[in-house]
Every structure is written in C-alpha cells, then in structure tokens.
Amino acid sequence: MNTLVIVLIAAVCLLAGYALYGRWLAKKWGIDPTAETPAVRHNDGEDYVPTNGWTVFAHQFSSIAGAGPVTGAIQAAAFGWLPVLLWILLGGIFFGAVTDFGALYASVKNEGKSMGLLIEKYIGKTGRRLFLGFCWLFTLIVIAAFADMVAGTFNAYVETDGVVSLADSANANGAAGCISLLFIAFAVVFGLIQKKFNFKGWKQVVVGLVFTAAALLIGMNLPIIATKDTWSYITFAYIFLAAVLPMWLLMEPRDYMTTFMFAGMIIGAVLGLVVAHPSMNLPAYTGFSNEALGNLFPILFVTVACGAVSGFHSLVSSGTSSKIIANEKDMLKVGYGAMVLESLLAVVALCVAGAAASADGTAAVGTPFQIFSAGVAGFLKMFGIHAFAAQCFMTMCVSALALTSLDSVARIGRMSFQELFSVDDMEHAAGWRKVLCNKYFSTIITLACGFILTKVGYANIWPLFGSANQLLSALVLITLCVFLKVTGRENRTLFPPLIIMLCVTFTALIQRSIALVKAFSAGTAVFMVEGLQLILAVLLIILGVNIVVTSGKELLKKKADKAQA
C-alpha cells in the first residue's frame, strides 16, 4: 500500500476526531471563555504564568512528544503495520486525547491542582499518597530511560573489543549536542526578552525562528566531541535547572523554539512521503504472536504507548500546562489537539519505517530512532539540503523528543515528591517535612535516584516504561470518572477506555513479573537488571491495585453535586 494514502487517511481521521469528538466533549463538560483561570488568579511568576494559547500548545506538544511515538510505533510494527495504525487512530482519538484533555480540564477547574491533589479532593488522602508514590516511581523510570537515550545520542565514541575510538557519526552527534546547549542558552535569552517586551504574534515567531536558526547554524560548525558519561552529567545538570527555574525563563521559550524544529521534521517527512510516495513494505499483519515481543495482546498496546495513549501526558496537563492556560477556550487545542498531532507523528514514523524496509518486508536495520532519522534525512536531501545538515538536524530532533519530555518530567517528579510529604499548613510543619518539600532538595533526591537507574541502561528500563505508562493512564481515567460524576458531568464515555487500559496494563505487568521470576529460577537474571525491574514491577502492581480499589469504591458511592462543578 502507498504510504501517502496511509498518512492522508490518518490525517483525516484525526482531524475529524478533533473537530467532532473533541468539541463534543468540550460542549458536554462545559468550557467558559470568560472564567478566570488559575494562571491569572494565582500568577506568581514561577509556576502560575498566564500564557498565550499557542505557546501553551507548543509547551504541551513538545513535552508529550517524547521518544514514545517514534520508538513505539516502529517497534510494534513487528505485528504488522495495520494493527499499529488502527490502535494509533482509535487510541489517539478515544483514549489518549480524552485522557490528556480531561486531566487538563479537571486541573484548570480545580485551581491548577496536580492529579495527586485532585485525587485527594475527590477520592481521599490515602488515594493521593498512593498515586503520588506511583507517579514519583514512574518519573524515575522516564528520567532514567530518556537521559540515557539523550547521552547516547550525543556520544561521539564507540567501543569495539575494549578499544575506544571516534564514531563515524561523531561530528553529527557532537553538533547536535552543541545545538542542544545553545538552545538552552538562547531559550533563557528569549525568555528574558519575552518577559521585558511581551512579544506576541509575528514578533514572537520571528524571534523564536532567529534563535532556532542561530542555534542550528552555530552548533553544526562547532561540534562538541564528548563521551556518553560527560553528556549524561550535562543532561542531568540541565534538567535540574529546568526543574527549579521559573517556567517563563527556560521551559516555555525552549518548548516554543523546539516546536519549530518538530514542525520542520514532520513537514519534511510528510513532504517526502508526498513527493516520493514510497510503498509500505512492511507486512500488514504478521500474526498474533511474535517471537521477540510476545502476544499482540497486551504487548502491542504497551509498545505503541505515547502514540495512542500515555499517562505521562496527564501529568504534563495537570502539572504544568494547567498552570499557564490564560483562557479556558485554549484547553481543547492544548489538551486534545496536541495529542492528535502526536498520533499523526506516530503514523508518519510508521510510514517512514515502512518505506525504509526492503521489498520483501524485512525491516530496516538499526534502532527505531536511527531508522526514522535516516529516513527523514533522506527525504530532506531530496529537497537539496546538504547531507551533513540533514543528519545534524534529524539527530537534534530525535534527541529533542527526549529532552523536552525530560525537563517536564524532572519538574513533575520534583512536584510529586514535594506533594507526597506536604501538608496543608506548611508554615507550622515539622522541620524534616520542610526539608523534604524544599524544591532544591526534592529535585536533587529525584534526579539522584533517576541517575542511579540510568546506570542500568535504557534498554533494560524500557520494558517497564510502556506498562507503567499505560497503567498511569488508567489511574488517571478512573480519577476523571469520579471528578466528572461528582460535578454532574458526562463520564460514561470514559468507561470503555478505562476498562480496556486496566486489562492491558495489569496483564502486561503480571506477564513481565512472571518472566522475570522465571529468569531468576533459571539462573540467567542479574540483580541490577532483572532484579530492579522485578522490584519496580511488583511495586507498580501493588500501588496500581490499591489505587484502583480505593478509587472504585469512591466512584460507586459518590453522588453528583452541581455545586462542585
């Protein structure tokens, strides 16, 4: 089948989902453009900052469009491109976008509270503590996996038979690393300029494009040749700053600038598919079981992950985006719109991988990121872009997919840790509690634990990421069901995705735990790899079951109260 046809079908379906289902939800739930949002009411110049709707959209999309939509879609294609495509479309429209939009909506309607605090209000303090513990463990997995991925992308060296030497891609990797550092520096300058002059519209776009182009041009000519360990330290230093600095100073301008790169990447890929319109060489369906991955259910769903539905997205929606929305009318495009665009990115990644496969259906060799980068870089070269520039641009784009999620998850991890130990009256709280809730201390603890997990390696952490991520989405959905019921709003449409995601995630976690136990029984397991995975898997199952039981009881006994709407 022609890849162009696949992309066009996907684009039409996703646009129709946004225009019809998304707007129907917004109408049923009720959006008030005249209402004062938490960003306006609690403007503190740190976390609560009234922001232009498209800038919030850029932040949301940049934060949620991590490694998942590219890596997950390409890996899951082992089952065939058709089931992957169907799940991306159905999941994106009826599962992922609903969860993201619902989390943003519930948070904005509750003073910008995070999901943990929403659970305390509608379910109880026990549910809150369990959920925050779950969230914090989850952020450690994301930090470990994505930080390892970023450091590996910028690494300029390879080791062969114990001998370390420069990699063939050393200059491109080093250039992408330099571009990333320049992006951070320019983002701070952009933030300061925006704070002083409050540019809007075309002025903001021009400044953002100038800084983006400058970072790319300078970085390509000044590559930083460094080891993976060095880049790992630099990555953690950056996400520490992102976790503690005001939103307007670093994260918002960086996400705004990064969106230009992502737009260029997506447009380049789509135009390449339009001009070359290559065939989808991957098979449509390979069978229910796959020797490398397992059974289609539940593995397909947890592997595709962020391209269809992601619990992490709801943490961004309620953790950062809800605190900077200046008008409720922007919630639909930020919450629902950013997710359907990410689903389109997953479809494009699937098509690029399909075009890169050989005519007999054999998948291209390399990691999903390498396949995607090489494919889109090839499209860019078709339009006359120099090969080195195309390679640098795509290396930077794929690393930025992880970096923009990393800075958000570091901030969310810090907030989750603080909220885990906070009380209503922090002014008179015990000294140890004040220390644990200090934003610098909580950030250091969170990143230190993430750094330790990084040493296990991205490949060893990733098998748990999909399951934990999907379980988190199920826990958010059950919380939203309680919130909507209590406030007298429509919640029945959330039941199908809730039930399906609970079945998928618990099945995947239990299967993974059994496989890890068998590995220990066979004597093939290593504690720092399989051992840590087993501990985390069991903790996630226990926390998940407790939250589901607690939330389920509240959902059954709660009654609608229009006064809380």
XYZ file of C-alpha atoms in Angstrom:
565
model
C 0.000 0.000 0.000
C 1.157 3.571 -0.664
C 2.420 5.360 2.460
C 0.925 8.653 1.274
C -2.558 7.117 1.319
C -1.981 5.884 4.877
C -0.897 9.342 6.072
C -3.859 11.045 4.368
C -6.351 8.591 5.894
C -4.784 9.094 9.319
C -4.805 12.896 8.992
C -8.493 12.935 8.018
C -9.460 10.603 10.887
C -7.503 12.578 13.485
C -8.828 15.930 12.260
C -12.377 14.588 12.305
C -11.819 13.255 15.822
C -10.694 16.694 16.991
C -13.488 18.581 15.220
C -16.293 16.213 16.183
C -15.491 14.171 19.292
C -13.166 16.689 20.923
C -15.614 19.553 20.515
C -18.489 17.334 21.665
C -16.612 16.583 24.894
C -15.820 20.264 25.382
C -19.511 21.098 24.967
C -20.680 18.308 27.302
C -18.183 19.198 30.012
C -18.568 22.949 29.628
C -15.861 25.488 28.789
C -16.249 29.104 29.891
C -14.046 31.611 27.972
C -14.988 34.321 30.490
C -13.855 32.350 33.559
C -10.701 33.381 35.396
C -8.128 30.588 35.066
C -5.685 29.532 37.817
C -2.815 31.105 35.840
C -4.497 34.513 36.113
C -5.804 34.049 39.646
C -2.562 32.754 41.164
C 0.032 34.427 38.934
C 3.295 34.019 40.864
C 5.872 34.347 38.077
C 7.133 30.815 38.809
C 4.671 28.006 38.053
C 1.491 30.033 37.506
C 2.101 32.290 34.499
C -0.714 33.432 32.116
C 0.486 32.436 28.645
C -0.645 32.752 25.042
C -2.661 29.717 23.920
C -0.329 28.695 21.085
C 2.684 28.958 23.374
C 0.933 26.625 25.832
C 0.183 24.300 22.901
C 3.888 24.359 21.988
C 4.811 23.507 25.584
C 2.277 20.678 25.760
C 3.221 19.145 22.421
C 6.969 19.470 22.979
C 6.647 17.908 26.434
C 4.470 14.942 25.451
C 6.075 14.195 22.061
C 8.908 12.208 23.588
C 10.566 9.044 22.369
C 7.305 7.068 22.507
C 5.522 7.942 19.239
C 8.594 7.149 17.132
C 10.060 4.230 19.079
C 6.743 2.606 19.988
C 5.143 2.698 16.533
C 8.227 1.281 14.803
C 8.826 -1.460 17.401
C 5.168 -2.521 17.403
C 5.257 -2.863 13.600
C 6.674 -6.340 14.232
C 2.980 -7.331 14.472
C 2.294 -5.632 11.122
C 1.561 -2.029 10.209
C -2.243 -2.404 10.122
C -2.880 -3.194 13.834
C -0.421 -0.452 14.790
C -2.221 2.084 12.579
C -5.664 1.099 13.892
C -4.572 1.380 17.524
C -2.868 4.743 16.956
C -6.047 6.181 15.417
C -8.581 4.645 17.816
C -6.351 5.098 20.826
C -5.363 8.664 19.945
C -8.939 9.865 19.361
C -10.890 7.975 22.041
C -8.236 7.175 24.673
C -5.163 9.427 24.662
C -6.669 12.766 23.653
C -9.595 12.260 26.044
C -7.231 11.499 28.940
C -4.984 14.496 28.210
C -7.906 16.875 27.708
C -9.722 15.523 30.763
C -6.682 15.917 33.023
C -6.137 19.487 31.813
C -9.827 20.333 32.175
C -10.115 18.878 35.702
C -6.965 20.673 36.840
C -7.986 24.069 35.442
C -11.399 23.702 37.098
C -9.624 22.978 40.414
C -7.134 25.827 40.792
C -4.446 24.115 38.704
C -4.098 21.189 41.113
C -1.995 18.230 40.022
C -3.546 14.781 39.614
C -2.354 13.812 43.090
C -4.160 16.720 44.724
C -7.246 16.093 42.593
C -7.314 12.542 43.905
C -7.156 13.835 47.489
C -10.126 16.108 46.843
C -12.353 13.591 45.076
C -11.101 10.232 46.397
C -9.243 10.794 49.654
C -5.803 11.229 51.251
C -4.896 7.553 51.032
C -5.515 7.586 47.289
C -3.445 10.723 46.998
C -0.411 9.241 48.765
C -0.586 6.044 46.728
C -0.928 7.931 43.451
C 1.916 10.340 44.224
C 4.140 7.412 45.170
C 3.241 5.765 41.873
C 3.898 8.996 39.939
C 7.266 9.518 41.564
C 8.404 5.964 40.760
C 7.159 6.444 37.209
C 9.102 9.699 36.742
C 12.275 7.887 37.817
C 11.773 5.352 35.018
C 11.230 8.137 32.456
C 14.226 10.146 33.677
C 16.481 7.092 33.573
C 15.383 5.910 30.129
C 15.324 9.291 28.375
C 18.522 10.653 29.969
C 20.376 7.524 28.894
C 18.942 7.909 25.397
C 19.995 11.563 25.099
C 23.535 10.912 26.357
C 23.850 8.002 23.932
C 22.651 10.149 21.021
C 25.296 12.833 21.629
C 28.093 10.351 22.412
C 30.981 10.703 19.963
C 32.798 7.468 20.799
C 32.317 3.745 20.258
C 33.959 0.816 21.986
C 34.993 -2.217 19.937
C 36.682 -5.174 21.652
C 37.703 -2.927 24.539
C 39.171 -0.237 22.266
C 37.541 3.206 22.359
C 37.564 5.241 19.158
C 35.697 8.075 17.467
C 32.402 7.025 15.891
C 31.683 7.699 12.226
C 28.829 9.944 13.367
C 30.976 11.804 15.925
C 30.680 15.192 14.219
C 26.921 14.926 13.682
C 26.357 13.753 17.268
C 28.638 16.467 18.660
C 26.928 19.104 16.538
C 23.513 18.002 17.818
C 24.836 18.218 21.374
C 26.161 21.722 20.819
C 22.843 22.767 19.259
C 21.063 21.488 22.369
C 23.254 23.545 24.694
C 22.790 26.626 22.517
C 19.043 26.015 22.566
C 19.121 26.177 26.354
C 21.159 29.398 26.365
C 19.020 31.047 23.672
C 15.859 29.919 25.464
C 16.879 31.850 28.582
C 17.638 34.933 26.465
C 14.311 34.501 24.652
C 12.524 34.194 27.988
C 14.103 37.397 29.306
C 13.252 39.267 26.086
C 9.686 37.967 26.186
C 9.360 38.963 29.846
C 10.503 42.516 29.154
C 8.840 43.239 25.805
C 5.955 40.714 25.827
C 6.197 39.995 22.094
C 3.113 38.407 20.547
C 2.075 37.119 17.139
C 4.574 37.526 14.316
C 7.174 39.221 16.546
C 7.311 36.207 18.851
C 7.544 33.872 15.843
C 10.389 35.877 14.280
C 12.446 35.956 17.496
C 11.868 32.236 18.034
C 12.872 31.372 14.462
C 16.001 33.556 14.600
C 17.225 31.872 17.793
C 16.354 28.420 16.439
C 18.226 29.037 13.180
C 21.201 30.554 15.050
C 21.482 27.512 17.327
C 21.405 25.169 14.335
C 23.965 27.122 12.287
C 26.428 27.677 15.136
C 26.075 24.154 16.507
C 26.740 22.494 13.137
C 30.036 24.374 12.860
C 31.142 23.867 16.480
C 30.526 20.208 17.378
C 31.295 19.188 20.969
C 33.127 15.856 20.952
C 32.491 14.173 24.309
C 31.827 10.788 25.889
C 28.462 9.394 26.925
C 29.290 9.898 30.618
C 30.081 13.578 30.035
C 26.803 14.094 28.191
C 24.976 12.279 30.967
C 26.291 14.769 33.550
C 25.396 17.707 31.284
C 21.880 16.303 30.732
C 21.215 15.982 34.468
C 22.575 19.489 35.102
C 20.130 20.829 32.509
C 17.079 19.041 33.855
C 17.976 20.234 37.365
C 17.764 23.821 36.114
C 14.539 23.079 34.241
C 13.005 21.658 37.417
C 13.714 24.692 39.610
C 13.764 27.757 37.326
C 10.546 29.730 36.577
C 8.506 28.365 33.672
C 8.794 31.578 31.645
C 12.598 31.677 31.901
C 13.558 28.302 30.422
C 10.901 25.678 29.717
C 8.304 27.801 27.904
C 10.737 29.510 25.475
C 12.664 26.279 24.919
C 9.477 24.374 24.093
C 8.332 27.195 21.815
C 11.608 27.112 19.864
C 11.683 23.306 19.785
C 8.229 23.259 18.201
C 9.706 24.924 15.099
C 12.145 22.017 14.805
C 9.426 19.431 15.313
C 7.274 21.192 12.713
C 10.183 21.115 10.266
C 10.747 17.418 10.974
C 7.089 16.478 10.485
C 6.665 18.676 7.393
C 9.882 17.285 5.902
C 8.703 13.718 6.500
C 5.217 14.379 5.097
C 6.536 16.232 2.026
C 8.982 13.405 1.451
C 6.127 10.904 1.530
C 4.102 13.137 -0.823
C 6.902 13.544 -3.364
C 8.392 10.047 -3.188
C 5.139 8.297 -2.132
C 7.039 5.083 -1.370
C 5.268 1.804 -0.769
C 4.577 0.434 2.693
C 6.974 -2.511 2.506
C 6.251 -3.849 5.991
C 3.628 -6.634 6.093
C 0.104 -5.609 7.077
C -0.213 -8.357 9.694
C 2.304 -10.947 10.892
C 0.189 -12.891 13.365
C -0.981 -12.734 16.987
C 2.327 -13.937 18.424
C 5.788 -12.513 17.810
C 8.903 -14.391 18.881
C 10.732 -11.249 20.037
C 7.890 -9.241 21.590
C 5.247 -11.766 22.695
C 1.487 -11.749 22.078
C -0.312 -8.918 20.316
C -2.455 -8.510 23.435
C -1.246 -6.782 25.549
C 2.188 -6.081 24.046
C 1.015 -4.069 21.020
C -0.782 -1.560 23.252
C 2.010 -1.003 25.768
C 4.611 -0.844 22.982
C 2.846 1.801 20.894
C 2.397 3.709 24.188
C 2.563 7.502 23.714
C 1.409 7.426 20.094
C -2.050 6.329 21.248
C -2.393 6.947 24.996
C 0.003 7.937 27.760
C -0.376 8.517 31.470
C 2.650 10.796 31.426
C 0.728 13.256 29.251
C -1.823 13.775 32.025
C 0.983 14.690 34.419
C 2.053 17.416 31.986
C -1.561 18.548 31.501
C -2.213 18.887 35.235
C 1.340 19.604 36.376
C 2.459 22.460 34.142
C 0.052 23.301 31.292
C -2.975 23.854 33.559
C -0.988 26.479 35.469
C -0.213 28.604 32.395
C -3.527 28.446 30.449
C -4.761 32.048 30.271
C -8.196 31.247 28.809
C -10.363 28.133 29.055
C -11.081 28.245 25.300
C -7.459 27.162 24.724
C -7.932 23.889 26.624
C -9.312 21.925 23.660
C -6.403 22.624 21.320
C -3.836 22.190 24.094
C -5.254 19.044 25.697
C -6.947 17.277 22.774
C -5.120 18.901 19.842
C -1.564 18.229 20.989
C -2.364 14.529 21.416
C -3.871 14.042 17.937
C -0.810 15.769 16.465
C 1.399 13.309 18.351
C -0.662 10.451 16.940
C -0.007 11.849 13.458
C 3.723 11.866 14.266
C 3.453 8.173 15.217
C 1.749 7.400 11.891
C 4.451 9.295 9.984
C 7.154 7.344 11.877
C 5.402 4.092 10.978
C 5.296 5.074 7.297
C 8.959 6.135 7.250
C 9.897 2.742 8.730
C 7.672 1.048 6.160
C 9.374 2.899 3.317
C 12.812 2.014 4.702
C 12.017 -1.722 4.813
C 13.118 -3.935 1.938
C 10.672 -5.039 -0.758
C 10.315 -8.497 0.806
C 9.070 -6.950 4.072
C 12.321 -7.219 6.043
C 12.571 -4.292 8.464
C 15.464 -1.845 8.157
C 18.462 -2.460 10.404
C 19.015 -0.148 13.381
C 17.183 1.318 16.347
C 13.775 2.945 15.717
C 15.377 6.389 16.074
C 18.140 5.504 13.604
C 15.601 4.209 11.080
C 13.396 7.290 11.461
C 16.323 9.743 11.373
C 17.896 8.163 8.308
C 14.552 8.042 6.505
C 13.598 11.677 7.100
C 17.189 12.850 6.458
C 16.943 11.084 3.094
C 13.744 12.992 2.328
C 15.418 16.285 3.283
C 18.334 15.550 0.964
C 15.797 15.111 -1.864
C 14.964 18.802 -1.461
C 18.598 19.890 -1.814
C 19.564 20.070 1.868
C 23.206 19.132 2.472
C 23.660 15.586 3.832
C 25.569 16.713 6.958
C 22.994 19.421 7.710
C 20.151 16.921 7.299
C 21.906 14.421 9.566
C 22.610 17.051 12.245
C 19.046 18.347 12.088
C 17.499 14.902 12.485
C 19.916 13.873 15.246
C 18.947 17.041 17.099
C 15.237 16.440 16.505
C 15.202 12.903 17.847
C 17.221 13.913 20.889
C 14.918 16.888 21.441
C 11.967 14.476 21.522
C 13.507 13.010 24.665
C 14.929 16.265 26.089
C 11.640 18.157 26.048
C 9.971 15.321 27.922
C 12.915 15.093 30.317
C 12.689 18.686 31.514
C 8.955 18.359 32.102
C 9.217 15.015 33.891
C 12.019 16.329 36.106
C 9.776 19.197 37.207
C 6.799 16.872 37.677
C 8.954 14.410 39.642
C 10.069 17.208 41.932
C 6.478 18.351 42.449
C 5.281 14.784 43.107
C 7.962 14.318 45.765
C 7.047 17.623 47.413
C 3.318 16.866 47.375
C 3.976 13.401 48.826
C 5.261 14.950 52.054
C 3.406 18.277 52.110
C 0.559 19.183 54.478
C -1.999 21.971 54.365
C -0.167 24.116 56.935
C 3.434 24.004 55.758
C 4.290 27.151 57.735
C 3.956 25.215 61.003
C 5.072 21.836 59.645
C 7.893 19.810 61.189
C 11.427 20.699 60.148
C 12.059 17.393 58.355
C 8.909 17.897 56.306
C 10.024 21.387 55.256
C 13.374 19.965 54.147
C 11.776 17.217 52.059
C 9.400 19.738 50.478
C 12.160 22.182 49.602
C 12.224 22.396 45.804
C 16.011 22.106 45.575
C 16.253 19.158 47.965
C 13.332 17.312 46.332
C 14.858 17.884 42.889
C 18.255 16.546 43.965
C 16.699 13.404 45.516
C 14.579 12.766 42.415
C 17.427 13.234 39.946
C 19.876 11.233 42.085
C 17.531 8.237 42.042
C 16.988 8.694 38.310
C 20.752 8.844 37.757
C 21.254 5.550 39.602
C 18.604 3.912 37.444
C 20.284 5.356 34.347
C 23.289 3.170 35.035
C 21.069 0.128 34.462
C 20.700 1.271 30.842
C 17.841 2.468 28.635
C 17.312 -0.947 27.019
C 16.796 -2.568 30.427
C 14.449 0.134 31.746
C 12.231 0.470 28.666
C 10.338 -2.870 29.022
C 8.664 -1.480 32.163
C 8.046 2.010 30.794
C 5.183 1.067 28.485
C 3.300 -0.905 31.128
C 3.786 1.709 33.838
C 2.817 4.484 31.448
C -0.399 2.767 30.375
C -1.301 1.874 33.969
C -0.880 5.512 34.897
C -3.333 6.485 32.143
C -5.882 4.016 33.578
C -5.477 5.505 37.062
C -5.991 8.996 35.654
C -9.119 7.847 33.803
C -10.716 6.428 36.960
C -9.932 9.696 38.778
C -11.570 11.669 35.967
C -14.623 9.403 36.166
C -15.019 10.313 39.855
C -14.457 14.031 39.178
C -16.977 14.149 36.337
C -19.583 12.210 38.324
C -19.199 14.389 41.424
C -19.512 17.580 39.369
C -22.535 16.320 37.409
C -20.772 15.962 34.059
C -20.739 13.235 31.410
C -18.410 10.367 32.402
C -19.820 7.266 30.681
C -17.605 7.751 27.621
C -14.573 7.192 29.875
C -15.630 3.689 30.993
C -14.579 1.753 27.832
C -11.031 3.190 27.703
C -10.727 2.794 31.499
C -11.665 -0.902 31.480
C -9.541 -1.688 28.416
C -6.458 0.058 29.796
C -6.776 -1.692 33.170
C -6.931 -5.074 31.412
C -3.991 -4.229 29.141
C -1.654 -2.864 31.795
C -2.194 -5.348 34.599
C -1.844 -8.213 32.117
C 1.421 -6.767 30.801
C 2.876 -6.147 34.280
C 1.931 -9.611 35.529
C 3.375 -11.257 32.411
C 6.593 -9.281 32.819
C 6.860 -10.213 36.505
C 6.382 -13.925 35.718
C 9.071 -13.733 33.024
C 11.487 -12.079 35.462
C 10.821 -14.712 38.142
C 11.479 -17.458 35.570
C 14.756 -15.754 34.663
C 15.842 -15.870 38.306
C 14.775 -19.518 38.563
C 16.845 -20.358 35.500
C 19.863 -18.524 36.903
C 20.077 -16.131 33.971
C 18.979 -12.990 35.841
C 21.206 -10.180 37.098
C 20.033 -8.206 40.129
C 20.958 -4.773 38.735
C 18.905 -5.525 35.615
C 16.146 -8.096 36.112
C 16.177 -7.616 39.876
C 15.441 -3.890 39.732
C 12.820 -4.477 37.055
C 11.073 -7.076 39.215
C 11.082 -4.792 42.269
C 9.645 -1.909 40.258
C 7.072 -4.129 38.541
C 5.797 -5.516 41.855
C 5.652 -2.035 43.382
C 3.706 -0.730 40.378
C 1.231 -3.622 40.602
C 0.672 -3.134 44.343
C 0.260 0.625 44.034
C -1.975 0.257 40.999
C -4.297 -2.285 42.644
C -4.605 -0.166 45.786
C -5.454 2.967 43.815
C -7.993 1.152 41.622
C -9.746 -0.396 44.647
C -9.801 2.897 46.569
C -10.972 4.885 43.552
C -13.534 2.259 42.553
C -15.187 2.412 45.964
C -15.429 6.204 45.747
C -16.786 6.053 42.190
C -19.613 3.740 43.289
C -20.659 5.749 46.337
C -20.116 9.338 45.156
C -23.184 11.296 44.090
C -23.376 14.183 41.653
C -23.084 17.603 43.239
C -23.623 20.512 40.841
C -22.259 22.890 43.467
C -18.773 21.415 42.935
C -18.882 21.972 39.174
